[in-house]
PDB file of C-alpha atoms in Angstrom:
ATOM      1  CA  MET A  97     -51.396-100.993-179.789  1.00 79.00           C
ATOM      2  CA  SER A  98     -49.757-103.596-177.567  1.00 79.00           C
ATOM      3  CA  CYS A  99     -46.032-103.605-176.998  1.00 78.00           C
ATOM      4  CA  ILE A 100     -45.709-106.503-179.348  1.00 78.00           C
ATOM      5  CA  ALA A 101     -47.609-104.647-182.101  1.00 88.00           C
ATOM      6  CA  TRP A 102     -45.525-101.492-181.623  1.00 90.00           C
ATOM      7  CA  GLU A 103     -42.322-103.539-181.606  1.00 91.00           C
ATOM      8  CA  GLU A 104     -43.120-105.373-184.892  1.00 94.00           C
ATOM      9  CA  LEU A 105     -44.300-102.208-186.615  1.00 95.00           C
ATOM     10  CA  LEU A 106     -41.331-100.144-185.566  1.00 96.00           C
ATOM     11  CA  LYS A 107     -38.877-102.781-186.508  1.00 96.00           C
ATOM     12  CA  SER A 108     -40.408-102.953-189.987  1.00 96.00           C
ATOM     13  CA  ASN A 109     -40.522 -99.272-190.410  1.00 96.00           C
ATOM     14  CA  VAL A 110     -36.959 -98.659-189.140  1.00 96.00           C
ATOM     15  CA  GLU A 111     -35.735-101.072-191.803  1.00 96.00           C
ATOM     16  CA  VAL A 112     -37.605 -99.164-194.503  1.00 97.00           C
ATOM     17  CA  MET A 113     -36.404 -95.792-193.258  1.00 96.00           C
ATOM     18  CA  SER A 114     -32.784 -97.094-193.069  1.00 95.00           C
ATOM     19  CA  SER A 115     -33.032 -98.017-196.773  1.00 95.00           C
ATOM     20  CA  ALA A 116     -34.918 -94.980-197.952  1.00 95.00           C
ATOM     21  CA  PHE A 117     -32.847 -92.351-196.250  1.00 95.00           C
ATOM     22  CA  LYS A 118     -29.336 -93.852-196.311  1.00 92.00           C
ATOM     23  CA  THR A 119     -27.442 -90.517-195.971  1.00 90.00           C
ATOM     24  CA  ASP A 120     -29.535 -89.188-193.129  1.00 90.00           C
ATOM     25  CA  GLY A 121     -28.845 -89.455-189.411  1.00 88.00           C
ATOM     26  CA  ASN A 122     -30.229 -92.169-187.156  1.00 89.00           C
ATOM     27  CA  ASP A 123     -32.509 -89.619-185.248  1.00 88.00           C
ATOM     28  CA  LEU A 124     -34.299 -88.780-188.486  1.00 89.00           C
ATOM     29  CA  LYS A 125     -34.744 -92.405-189.517  1.00 92.00           C
ATOM     30  CA  ILE A 126     -36.212 -93.208-186.077  1.00 93.00           C
ATOM     31  CA  LEU A 127     -38.436 -90.233-186.250  1.00 90.00           C
ATOM     32  CA  GLY A 128     -39.728 -91.294-189.690  1.00 93.00           C
ATOM     33  CA  ALA A 129     -40.369 -94.856-188.485  1.00 94.00           C
ATOM     34  CA  PHE A 130     -42.246 -93.562-185.406  1.00 91.00           C
ATOM     35  CA  LEU A 131     -44.413 -91.223-187.504  1.00 90.00           C
ATOM     36  CA  CYS A 132     -45.610 -94.210-189.645  1.00 92.00           C
ATOM     37  CA  SER A 133     -46.127 -96.423-186.617  1.00 92.00           C
ATOM     38  CA  ALA A 134     -48.054 -93.873-184.737  1.00 88.00           C
ATOM     39  CA  TYR A 135     -50.597 -93.868-187.588  1.00 87.00           C
ATOM     40  CA  GLU A 136     -50.451 -97.703-187.512  1.00 89.00           C
ATOM     41  CA  GLN A 137     -49.018 -97.837-191.037  1.00 92.00           C
ATOM     42  CA  VAL A 138     -46.335 -99.947-192.568  1.00 95.00           C
ATOM     43  CA  ALA A 139     -43.890 -97.627-194.410  1.00 96.00           C
ATOM     44  CA  ASP A 140     -44.050 -98.066-198.119  1.00 96.00           C
ATOM     45  CA  SER A 141     -40.604 -97.627-199.749  1.00 96.00           C
ATOM     46  CA  ASN A 142     -42.039 -97.114-203.268  1.00 96.00           C
ATOM     47  CA  ARG A 143     -44.363 -94.415-201.971  1.00 97.00           C
ATOM     48  CA  ILE A 144     -41.577 -92.696-200.088  1.00 97.00           C
ATOM     49  CA  ASN A 145     -39.448 -92.611-203.240  1.00 97.00           C
ATOM     50  CA  GLU A 146     -42.330 -91.152-205.185  1.00 97.00           C
ATOM     51  CA  CYS A 147     -42.659 -88.439-202.557  1.00 97.00           C
ATOM     52  CA  LYS A 148     -38.984 -87.731-202.683  1.00 96.00           C
ATOM     53  CA  SER A 149     -39.264 -87.138-206.359  1.00 97.00           C
ATOM     54  CA  ILE A 150     -42.300 -84.779-205.929  1.00 97.00           C
ATOM     55  CA  LEU A 151     -40.419 -82.719-203.376  1.00 97.00           C
ATOM     56  CA  LYS A 152     -37.172 -82.665-205.457  1.00 96.00           C
ATOM     57  CA  ASP A 153     -39.138 -81.540-208.497  1.00 96.00           C
ATOM     58  CA  ARG A 154     -40.999 -78.786-206.594  1.00 95.00           C
ATOM     59  CA  PHE A 155     -38.103 -77.300-204.537  1.00 93.00           C
ATOM     60  CA  GLY A 156     -34.396 -76.633-205.198  1.00 91.00           C
ATOM     61  CA  ALA A 157     -31.472 -78.204-203.207  1.00 87.00           C
ATOM     62  CA  LEU A 158     -31.167 -75.148-200.990  1.00 85.00           C
ATOM     63  CA  SER A 159     -34.753 -74.774-200.041  1.00 89.00           C
ATOM     64  CA  GLU A 160     -35.787 -75.258-196.424  1.00 87.00           C
ATOM     65  CA  PHE A 161     -38.244 -77.889-197.724  1.00 92.00           C
ATOM     66  CA  ARG A 162     -35.255 -80.080-198.506  1.00 90.00           C
ATOM     67  CA  GLY A 163     -33.336 -79.240-195.334  1.00 87.00           C
ATOM     68  CA  ASN A 164     -33.615 -80.443-191.729  1.00 83.00           C
ATOM     69  CA  LEU A 165     -37.311 -81.311-192.032  1.00 88.00           C
ATOM     70  CA  GLN A 166     -37.023 -83.225-195.350  1.00 92.00           C
ATOM     71  CA  VAL A 167     -37.359 -86.694-193.851  1.00 93.00           C
ATOM     72  CA  PRO A 168     -40.557 -86.041-191.767  1.00 91.00           C
ATOM     73  CA  LEU A 169     -42.086 -84.021-194.518  1.00 94.00           C
ATOM     74  CA  ILE A 170     -41.578 -86.811-196.991  1.00 96.00           C
ATOM     75  CA  VAL A 171     -42.931 -89.411-194.543  1.00 95.00           C
ATOM     76  CA  LYS A 172     -45.955 -87.269-193.848  1.00 94.00           C
ATOM     77  CA  MET A 173     -46.531 -86.896-197.642  1.00 97.00           C
ATOM     78  CA  SER A 174     -46.341 -90.594-197.973  1.00 97.00           C
ATOM     79  CA  LEU A 175     -49.070 -91.104-195.308  1.00 94.00           C
ATOM     80  CA  SER A 176     -51.398 -88.733-197.050  1.00 94.00           C
ATOM     81  CA  ASP A 177     -54.007 -89.627-199.659  1.00 95.00           C
ATOM     82  CA  ASN A 178     -52.506 -87.204-202.165  1.00 97.00           C
ATOM     83  CA  PRO A 179     -48.755 -86.356-201.579  1.00 97.00           C
ATOM     84  CA  SER A 180     -48.685 -83.542-204.124  1.00 97.00           C
ATOM     85  CA  GLU A 181     -51.735 -81.888-202.624  1.00 97.00           C
ATOM     86  CA  TYR A 182     -50.336 -82.319-199.065  1.00 97.00           C
ATOM     87  CA  LEU A 183     -47.242 -80.630-200.160  1.00 97.00           C
ATOM     88  CA  ASN A 184     -49.167 -77.815-201.762  1.00 97.00           C
ATOM     89  CA  ARG A 185     -51.082 -77.271-198.554  1.00 96.00           C
ATOM     90  CA  VAL A 186     -47.919 -77.216-196.399  1.00 96.00           C
ATOM     91  CA  SER A 187     -46.291 -74.794-198.777  1.00 95.00           C
ATOM     92  CA  GLY A 188     -49.346 -72.474-198.797  1.00 94.00           C
ATOM     93  CA  ILE A 189     -49.530 -72.350-194.949  1.00 95.00           C
ATOM     94  CA  TYR A 190     -45.779 -71.829-194.799  1.00 93.00           C
ATOM     95  CA  GLU A 191     -46.189 -68.720-196.983  1.00 92.00           C
ATOM     96  CA  GLU A 192     -49.225 -67.503-195.028  1.00 91.00           C
ATOM     97  CA  LEU A 193     -47.283 -67.818-191.753  1.00 90.00           C
ATOM     98  CA  SER A 194     -44.478 -65.464-193.026  1.00 78.00           C
ATOM     99  CA  ALA A 195     -46.963 -62.493-193.616  1.00 67.00           C
ATOM    100  CA  GLY A 196     -46.092 -59.768-191.126  1.00 59.00           C
ATOM    101  CA  TYR A 197     -43.998 -61.951-188.757  1.00 60.00           C
ATOM    102  CA  LYS A 198     -40.318 -62.743-188.469  1.00 60.00           C
ATOM    103  CA  MET A 199     -40.135 -66.620-188.265  1.00 60.00           C
ATOM    104  CA  GLY A 200     -37.300 -68.976-188.651  1.00 59.00           C
ATOM    105  CA  ASN A 201     -37.572 -71.238-191.680  1.00 78.00           C
ATOM    106  CA  ASP A 202     -37.336 -74.687-189.979  1.00 82.00           C
ATOM    107  CA  MET A 203     -39.797 -74.032-187.186  1.00 84.00           C
ATOM    108  CA  ARG A 204     -42.128 -72.185-189.661  1.00 89.00           C
ATOM    109  CA  LEU A 205     -42.116 -75.329-191.852  1.00 90.00           C
ATOM    110  CA  LEU A 206     -42.775 -77.521-188.702  1.00 88.00           C
ATOM    111  CA  ALA A 207     -45.661 -75.216-187.731  1.00 89.00           C
ATOM    112  CA  ALA A 208     -47.020 -75.435-191.269  1.00 92.00           C
ATOM    113  CA  ILE A 209     -46.994 -79.272-191.047  1.00 91.00           C
ATOM    114  CA  ILE A 210     -48.822 -79.082-187.769  1.00 88.00           C
ATOM    115  CA  LEU A 211     -51.432 -76.718-189.079  1.00 91.00           C
ATOM    116  CA  CYS A 212     -51.840 -78.727-192.304  1.00 91.00           C
ATOM    117  CA  ASP A 213     -52.693 -81.792-190.243  1.00 88.00           C
ATOM    118  CA  ASN A 214     -55.222 -79.983-188.068  1.00 86.00           C
ATOM    119  CA  THR A 215     -56.962 -77.391-190.230  1.00 87.00           C
ATOM    120  CA  THR A 216     -59.231 -77.251-193.318  1.00 88.00           C
ATOM    121  CA  TYR A 217     -59.036 -74.823-196.261  1.00 87.00           C
ATOM    122  CA  ASP A 218     -61.916 -73.041-194.702  1.00 89.00           C
ATOM    123  CA  ASN A 219     -60.254 -72.133-191.454  1.00 89.00           C
ATOM    124  CA  GLN A 220     -56.581 -72.187-192.628  1.00 91.00           C
ATOM    125  CA  SER A 221     -56.070 -68.456-193.044  1.00 92.00           C
ATOM    126  CA  ARG A 222     -57.777 -67.636-189.711  1.00 93.00           C
ATOM    127  CA  VAL A 223     -55.612 -70.184-187.851  1.00 92.00           C
ATOM    128  CA  CYS A 224     -52.425 -68.985-189.521  1.00 93.00           C
ATOM    129  CA  GLU A 225     -53.111 -65.436-188.489  1.00 92.00           C
ATOM    130  CA  LEU A 226     -53.897 -66.496-184.920  1.00 93.00           C
ATOM    131  CA  THR A 227     -50.612 -68.467-184.870  1.00 92.00           C
ATOM    132  CA  GLY A 228     -48.712 -65.394-185.667  1.00 91.00           C
ATOM    133  CA  LYS A 229     -50.444 -63.318-183.011  1.00 92.00           C
ATOM    134  CA  ILE A 230     -49.897 -65.972-180.386  1.00 92.00           C
ATOM    135  CA  TYR A 231     -46.246 -66.294-181.409  1.00 91.00           C
ATOM    136  CA  GLU A 232     -45.787 -62.579-181.091  1.00 91.00           C
ATOM    137  CA  SER A 233     -47.375 -62.590-177.648  1.00 92.00           C
ATOM    138  CA  MET A 234     -44.945 -65.378-176.586  1.00 92.00           C
ATOM    139  CA  LYS A 235     -42.008 -63.302-177.681  1.00 89.00           C
ATOM    140  CA  GLU A 236     -43.356 -60.268-175.945  1.00 89.00           C
ATOM    141  CA  ASP A 237     -43.786 -62.257-172.631  1.00 88.00           C
ATOM    142  CA  HIS A 238     -40.489 -63.781-172.726  1.00 89.00           C
ATOM    143  CA  LYS A 239     -38.045 -61.599-174.736  1.00 84.00           C
ATOM    144  CA  ILE A 240     -34.964 -63.579-173.728  1.00 83.00           C
ATOM    145  CA  LEU A 241     -36.325 -67.158-173.698  1.00 83.00           C
ATOM    146  CA  SER A 242     -38.572 -67.098-176.638  1.00 78.00           C
ATOM    147  CA  GLY A 243     -37.565 -67.668-180.201  1.00 77.00           C
ATOM    148  CA  GLN A 244     -38.448 -69.514-183.342  1.00 79.00           C
ATOM    149  CA  ASN A 245     -38.622 -72.803-181.395  1.00 80.00           C
ATOM    150  CA  ASP A 246     -41.832 -71.517-179.874  1.00 85.00           C
ATOM    151  CA  LEU A 247     -43.695 -71.429-183.133  1.00 87.00           C
ATOM    152  CA  PRO A 248     -44.896 -75.023-183.107  1.00 86.00           C
ATOM    153  CA  PHE A 249     -46.403 -74.450-179.655  1.00 87.00           C
ATOM    154  CA  ALA A 250     -48.195 -71.285-180.956  1.00 89.00           C
ATOM    155  CA  ALA A 251     -49.521 -73.463-183.877  1.00 89.00           C
ATOM    156  CA  LEU A 252     -50.926 -75.937-181.346  1.00 87.00           C
ATOM    157  CA  MET A 253     -52.542 -73.199-179.334  1.00 88.00           C
ATOM    158  CA  SER A 254     -54.029 -71.654-182.397  1.00 90.00           C
ATOM    159  CA  ILE A 255     -55.660 -74.942-183.330  1.00 86.00           C
ATOM    160  CA  GLN A 256     -57.413 -74.777-179.942  1.00 83.00           C
ATOM    161  CA  ASN A 257     -58.723 -71.316-180.860  1.00 77.00           C
ATOM    162  CA  ASP A 258     -56.928 -69.526-178.096  1.00 69.00           C
ATOM    163  CA  ASP A 259     -57.845 -66.115-179.435  1.00 76.00           C
ATOM    164  CA  ASP A 260     -58.586 -64.764-175.914  1.00 77.00           C
ATOM    165  CA  GLY A 261     -55.206 -65.663-174.637  1.00 83.00           C
ATOM    166  CA  HIS A 262     -56.498 -68.084-171.971  1.00 89.00           C
ATOM    167  CA  MET A 263     -54.044 -70.789-172.651  1.00 91.00           C
ATOM    168  CA  LEU A 264     -51.164 -68.342-172.666  1.00 93.00           C
ATOM    169  CA  GLU A 265     -52.343 -67.187-169.284  1.00 94.00           C
ATOM    170  CA  CYS A 266     -52.569 -70.638-167.959  1.00 94.00           C
ATOM    171  CA  ALA A 267     -49.043 -71.449-169.409  1.00 93.00           C
ATOM    172  CA  GLU A 268     -47.678 -68.445-167.537  1.00 94.00           C
ATOM    173  CA  GLU A 269     -49.313 -69.595-164.328  1.00 96.00           C
ATOM    174  CA  CYS A 270     -47.777 -73.104-164.768  1.00 96.00           C
ATOM    175  CA  TYR A 271     -44.412 -71.503-165.524  1.00 95.00           C
ATOM    176  CA  GLY A 272     -44.435 -69.364-162.434  1.00 95.00           C
ATOM    177  CA  LEU A 273     -45.223 -72.425-160.228  1.00 95.00           C
ATOM    178  CA  LEU A 274     -42.615 -74.586-161.934  1.00 94.00           C
ATOM    179  CA  THR A 275     -39.790 -72.141-161.675  1.00 92.00           C
ATOM    180  CA  GLN A 276     -40.501 -71.730-157.950  1.00 91.00           C
ATOM    181  CA  THR A 277     -40.297 -75.471-157.171  1.00 84.00           C
ATOM    182  CA  PHE A 278     -38.600 -77.243-160.083  1.00 86.00           C
ATOM    183  CA  LYS A 279     -34.948 -76.372-160.654  1.00 84.00           C
ATOM    184  CA  HIS A 280     -34.387 -76.978-164.310  1.00 87.00           C
ATOM    185  CA  SER A 281     -33.722 -74.868-167.422  1.00 87.00           C
ATOM    186  CA  LYS A 282     -36.275 -72.053-167.616  1.00 91.00           C
ATOM    187  CA  LYS A 283     -36.635 -72.626-171.302  1.00 89.00           C
ATOM    188  CA  ASP A 284     -37.500 -76.232-170.732  1.00 89.00           C
ATOM    189  CA  MET A 285     -40.015 -75.287-168.092  1.00 92.00           C
ATOM    190  CA  LEU A 286     -41.588 -72.759-170.468  1.00 92.00           C
ATOM    191  CA  ASN A 287     -42.104 -75.570-173.042  1.00 89.00           C
ATOM    192  CA  VAL A 288     -43.534 -77.859-170.432  1.00 91.00           C
ATOM    193  CA  SER A 289     -45.898 -75.150-169.254  1.00 93.00           C
ATOM    194  CA  ARG A 290     -47.280 -74.496-172.820  1.00 89.00           C
ATOM    195  CA  ILE A 291     -48.290 -78.066-173.244  1.00 89.00           C
ATOM    196  CA  LEU A 292     -49.702 -78.234-169.670  1.00 92.00           C
ATOM    197  CA  SER A 293     -52.024 -75.353-170.648  1.00 91.00           C
ATOM    198  CA  PHE A 294     -53.872 -77.813-172.924  1.00 87.00           C
ATOM    199  CA  GLY A 295     -55.210 -79.683-169.863  1.00 86.00           C
ATOM    200  CA  ASP A 296     -58.560 -79.135-168.145  1.00 86.00           C
ATOM    201  CA  ILE A 297     -57.325 -79.126-164.591  1.00 91.00           C
ATOM    202  CA  SER A 298     -55.898 -76.207-162.642  1.00 94.00           C
ATOM    203  CA  ALA A 299     -52.360 -74.929-163.061  1.00 94.00           C
ATOM    204  CA  ASN A 300     -51.535 -76.148-159.542  1.00 95.00           C
ATOM    205  CA  GLU A 301     -52.846 -79.612-160.136  1.00 96.00           C
ATOM    206  CA  SER A 302     -51.025 -79.784-163.575  1.00 95.00           C
ATOM    207  CA  VAL A 303     -47.669 -78.756-162.080  1.00 95.00           C
ATOM    208  CA  GLU A 304     -48.020 -81.036-159.018  1.00 96.00           C
ATOM    209  CA  SER A 305     -48.781 -83.990-161.279  1.00 96.00           C
ATOM    210  CA  PHE A 306     -45.905 -83.126-163.622  1.00 96.00           C
ATOM    211  CA  VAL A 307     -43.449 -82.980-160.770  1.00 96.00           C
ATOM    212  CA  LYS A 308     -44.668 -86.292-159.296  1.00 96.00           C
ATOM    213  CA  MET A 309     -44.372 -88.001-162.677  1.00 96.00           C
ATOM    214  CA  TYR A 310     -40.890 -86.613-163.227  1.00 96.00           C
ATOM    215  CA  ASP A 311     -39.663 -87.602-159.739  1.00 96.00           C
ATOM    216  CA  ALA A 312     -41.242 -91.092-160.059  1.00 97.00           C
ATOM    217  CA  LEU A 313     -39.467 -91.619-163.388  1.00 97.00           C
ATOM    218  CA  LYS A 314     -36.207 -90.437-161.895  1.00 96.00           C
ATOM    219  CA  THR A 315     -36.526 -92.738-158.883  1.00 97.00           C
ATOM    220  CA  ASN A 316     -37.104 -95.725-161.211  1.00 97.00           C
ATOM    221  CA  LYS A 317     -34.026 -94.805-163.295  1.00 96.00           C
ATOM    222  CA  LEU A 318     -36.116 -93.700-166.217  1.00 97.00           C
ATOM    223  CA  GLU A 319     -35.488 -89.945-165.986  1.00 95.00           C
ATOM    224  CA  ILE A 320     -36.704 -87.899-168.939  1.00 94.00           C
ATOM    225  CA  LYS A 321     -35.021 -84.509-168.711  1.00 91.00           C
ATOM    226  CA  GLY A 322     -34.128 -81.488-170.827  1.00 89.00           C
ATOM    227  CA  MET A 323     -36.230 -80.614-173.827  1.00 85.00           C
ATOM    228  CA  GLN A 324     -37.536 -84.160-173.784  1.00 89.00           C
ATOM    229  CA  MET A 325     -39.454 -83.713-170.640  1.00 90.00           C
ATOM    230  CA  THR A 326     -42.147 -81.802-172.448  1.00 88.00           C
ATOM    231  CA  ILE A 327     -43.685 -85.075-173.460  1.00 89.00           C
ATOM    232  CA  LEU A 328     -44.557 -85.701-169.765  1.00 92.00           C
ATOM    233  CA  SER A 329     -47.011 -82.727-169.978  1.00 90.00           C
ATOM    234  CA  VAL A 330     -48.959 -84.744-172.552  1.00 88.00           C
ATOM    235  CA  LEU A 331     -49.245 -87.632-170.082  1.00 91.00           C
ATOM    236  CA  VAL A 332     -50.395 -85.208-167.303  1.00 92.00           C
ATOM    237  CA  ASN A 333     -53.085 -83.843-169.673  1.00 89.00           C
ATOM    238  CA  LEU A 334     -54.312 -87.394-170.223  1.00 89.00           C
ATOM    239  CA  GLY A 335     -54.878 -87.749-166.410  1.00 90.00           C
ATOM    240  CA  LEU A 336     -52.735 -90.909-166.194  1.00 90.00           C
ATOM    241  CA  ASP A 337     -52.036 -92.419-162.785  1.00 94.00           C
ATOM    242  CA  VAL A 338     -48.376 -91.788-162.099  1.00 95.00           C
ATOM    243  CA  ASP A 339     -47.501 -95.358-161.109  1.00 96.00           C
ATOM    244  CA  GLU A 340     -49.292 -96.731-164.109  1.00 96.00           C
ATOM    245  CA  ALA A 341     -47.591 -94.298-166.435  1.00 96.00           C
ATOM    246  CA  VAL A 342     -44.139 -95.163-165.031  1.00 97.00           C
ATOM    247  CA  SER A 343     -44.861 -98.866-165.504  1.00 97.00           C
ATOM    248  CA  GLN A 344     -45.949 -98.458-169.110  1.00 96.00           C
ATOM    249  CA  ILE A 345     -42.959 -96.253-169.968  1.00 97.00           C
ATOM    250  CA  ALA A 346     -40.663 -98.830-168.430  1.00 97.00           C
ATOM    251  CA  SER A 347     -42.258-101.554-170.487  1.00 96.00           C
ATOM    252  CA  ASN A 348     -42.117 -99.539-173.701  1.00 96.00           C
ATOM    253  CA  ASP A 349     -38.521 -98.514-173.031  1.00 96.00           C
ATOM    254  CA  LYS A 350     -37.587-102.169-172.648  1.00 96.00           C
ATOM    255  CA  MET A 351     -39.319-102.964-175.956  1.00 96.00           C
ATOM    256  CA  LEU A 352     -37.492-100.100-177.701  1.00 96.00           C
ATOM    257  CA  MET A 353     -34.204-101.529-176.463  1.00 95.00           C
ATOM    258  CA  ASP A 354     -34.703-104.483-178.793  1.00 93.00           C
ATOM    259  CA  ILE A 355     -35.085-102.403-181.894  1.00 95.00           C
ATOM    260  CA  LYS A 356     -32.269-101.392-184.106  1.00 91.00           C
ATOM    261  CA  GLY A 357     -31.434 -97.608-183.782  1.00 93.00           C
ATOM    262  CA  PHE A 358     -32.998 -97.054-180.372  1.00 93.00           C
ATOM    263  CA  HIS A 359     -29.868 -97.874-178.425  1.00 87.00           C
ATOM    264  CA  GLY A 360     -26.200 -98.513-178.610  1.00 83.00           C
ATOM    265  CA  ALA A 361     -23.211 -96.428-179.652  1.00 78.00           C
ATOM    266  CA  PHE A 362     -24.879 -95.112-182.748  1.00 80.00           C
ATOM    267  CA  GLY A 363     -28.448 -95.218-181.562  1.00 87.00           C
ATOM    268  CA  LEU A 364     -30.583 -92.787-179.619  1.00 90.00           C
ATOM    269  CA  SER A 365     -29.541 -91.494-176.224  1.00 90.00           C
ATOM    270  CA  SER A 366     -31.382 -93.076-173.324  1.00 94.00           C
ATOM    271  CA  VAL A 367     -33.263 -89.822-172.690  1.00 92.00           C
ATOM    272  CA  ASN A 368     -34.418 -89.604-176.384  1.00 90.00           C
ATOM    273  CA  ARG A 369     -35.466 -93.295-176.272  1.00 94.00           C
ATOM    274  CA  ARG A 370     -37.443 -92.755-173.090  1.00 94.00           C
ATOM    275  CA  MET A 371     -39.218 -89.848-174.776  1.00 91.00           C
ATOM    276  CA  TYR A 372     -40.373 -92.205-177.382  1.00 92.00           C
ATOM    277  CA  ALA A 373     -41.465 -94.664-174.730  1.00 94.00           C
ATOM    278  CA  ALA A 374     -43.563 -91.969-173.098  1.00 92.00           C
ATOM    279  CA  ALA A 375     -45.040 -90.939-176.433  1.00 89.00           C
ATOM    280  CA  ILE A 376     -46.123 -94.470-177.095  1.00 91.00           C
ATOM    281  CA  THR A 377     -47.653 -94.548-173.593  1.00 92.00           C
ATOM    282  CA  ALA A 378     -49.584 -91.371-174.414  1.00 88.00           C
ATOM    283  CA  LEU A 379     -50.765 -92.683-177.770  1.00 87.00           C
ATOM    284  CA  ASN A 380     -51.871 -95.941-176.174  1.00 89.00           C
ATOM    285  CA  ASN A 381     -53.904 -94.144-173.527  1.00 87.00           C
ATOM    286  CA  SER A 382     -55.517 -91.483-175.745  1.00 79.00           C
ATOM    287  CA  THR A 383     -59.201 -91.148-176.267  1.00 66.00           C
ATOM    288  CA  GLN A 384     -61.109 -89.435-179.075  1.00 52.00           C
ATOM    289  CA  ASP A 385     -61.677 -86.221-177.187  1.00 47.00           C
ATOM    290  CA  THR A 386     -58.234 -85.355-176.109  1.00 41.00           C
ATOM    291  CA  ILE A 387     -56.157 -82.265-176.782  1.00 40.00           C
ATOM    292  CA  VAL A 388     -55.840 -81.379-180.505  1.00 37.00           C
ATOM    293  CA  GLU A 389     -58.801 -81.580-182.799  1.00 35.00           C
ATOM    294  CA  GLY A 390     -60.085 -84.818-181.274  1.00 37.00           C
ATOM    295  CA  THR A 391     -56.831 -86.706-181.053  1.00 41.00           C
ATOM    296  CA  VAL A 392     -53.701 -86.783-178.854  1.00 57.00           C
ATOM    297  CA  ALA A 393     -51.615 -87.953-181.810  1.00 60.00           C
ATOM    298  CA  SER A 394     -50.930 -84.406-183.059  1.00 62.00           C
ATOM    299  CA  SER A 395     -49.919 -83.148-179.656  1.00 64.00           C
ATOM    300  CA  VAL A 396     -47.485 -86.079-179.140  1.00 70.00           C
ATOM    301  CA  MET A 397     -45.926 -85.912-182.551  1.00 67.00           C
ATOM    302  CA  SER A 398     -45.664 -82.149-182.481  1.00 70.00           C
ATOM    303  CA  VAL A 399     -43.727 -82.399-179.223  1.00 74.00           C
ATOM    304  CA  ILE A 400     -41.494 -85.026-180.640  1.00 76.00           C
ATOM    305  CA  LEU A 401     -41.010 -83.124-183.849  1.00 74.00           C
ATOM    306  CA  SER A 402     -40.149 -79.963-182.077  1.00 71.00           C
ATOM    307  CA  VAL A 403     -37.656 -81.643-179.760  1.00 70.00           C
ATOM    308  CA  GLU A 404     -36.000 -83.636-182.477  1.00 66.00           C
ATOM    309  CA  MET A 405     -35.786 -80.781-184.877  1.00 61.00           C
ATOM    310  CA  VAL A 406     -34.167 -78.445-182.368  1.00 57.00           C
ATOM    311  CA  ALA A 407     -31.494 -81.202-181.822  1.00 53.00           C
ATOM    312  CA  ILE A 408     -31.138 -82.045-185.426  1.00 46.00           C
ATOM    313  CA  MET A 409     -30.688 -78.437-186.434  1.00 42.00           C
ATOM    314  CA  PHE A 410     -27.473 -78.345-184.316  1.00 37.00           C
ATOM    315  CA  LEU A 411     -26.234 -81.878-185.054  1.00 38.00           C
ATOM    316  CA  TYR A 412     -26.716 -82.417-188.747  1.00 35.00           C
ATOM    317  CA  ILE A 413     -25.917 -80.637-191.897  1.00 33.00           C
ATOM    318  CA  PRO A 414     -28.555 -81.920-194.342  1.00 33.00           C
ATOM    319  CA  VAL A 415     -27.326 -84.190-197.168  1.00 34.00           C
ATOM    320  CA  VAL A 416     -29.040 -83.110-200.512  1.00 34.00           C
ATOM    321  CA  SER A 417     -30.025 -86.144-202.478  1.00 32.00           C
TER     322      SER A 417
END
């Protein structure tokens, strides 16, 4: 989509989210609006209210399904052909993921959403089992750095059928190179490395491209740092020219500045806004043979969901409605 198309769709969807989720934080409303816009859909307030009722009837007020992930879950339900069936599948996968593994509830639910969007009934159990194994390997490799926040990345790797551990090995190679030359949080570097492992170039090339892109954005006063820099890994995997990527991110960031909720005292931070600008850049440059099951969309939105939910878990106490 063009900047104009994104702007019009996001403005419309932000208005719907603001009305539909009055008691939720701005970050969640923006996240919901972005999810709809990424699928080129205008948010339907009636459909969202219907999905709210389905979720409320199915799960109690203290359920994790009505906690930190309630807004994106309801939005994803509203975008599905059958909201009740979508919720059933997410719930079933959530339960399968708990078998034999110690996983945090919020990140397990996020992983279940990712897997629901990228599996069928036929391969669901196998992919859930593989997700658990990859997650355990991650914790074994990085006992201090790893935790429940790694589960969505394990889910993404399982979708790629990384049963031989090749992607984990590639991620470790990227991580080693990054920590030698790029002085940022080791946890953030680990997340970056895990998404870089989805690419089809060498670890050296991936890391070099990532550092160039980060430096170029910083030079142009568009720095994306912290957890949010993981989105740059998606751009690297797309093989985007650094100068072109920076130009597009700058244009998208300027466009987002004109949309309610993306800036200002009560809006997104500049780093979070730029993360969305980079995500739009990735979606606009994706092809049909990229990253997760034929689309870059799942990878982009998984990264954003993971980043947002980690922040939201510490910033918001969910309001039950």
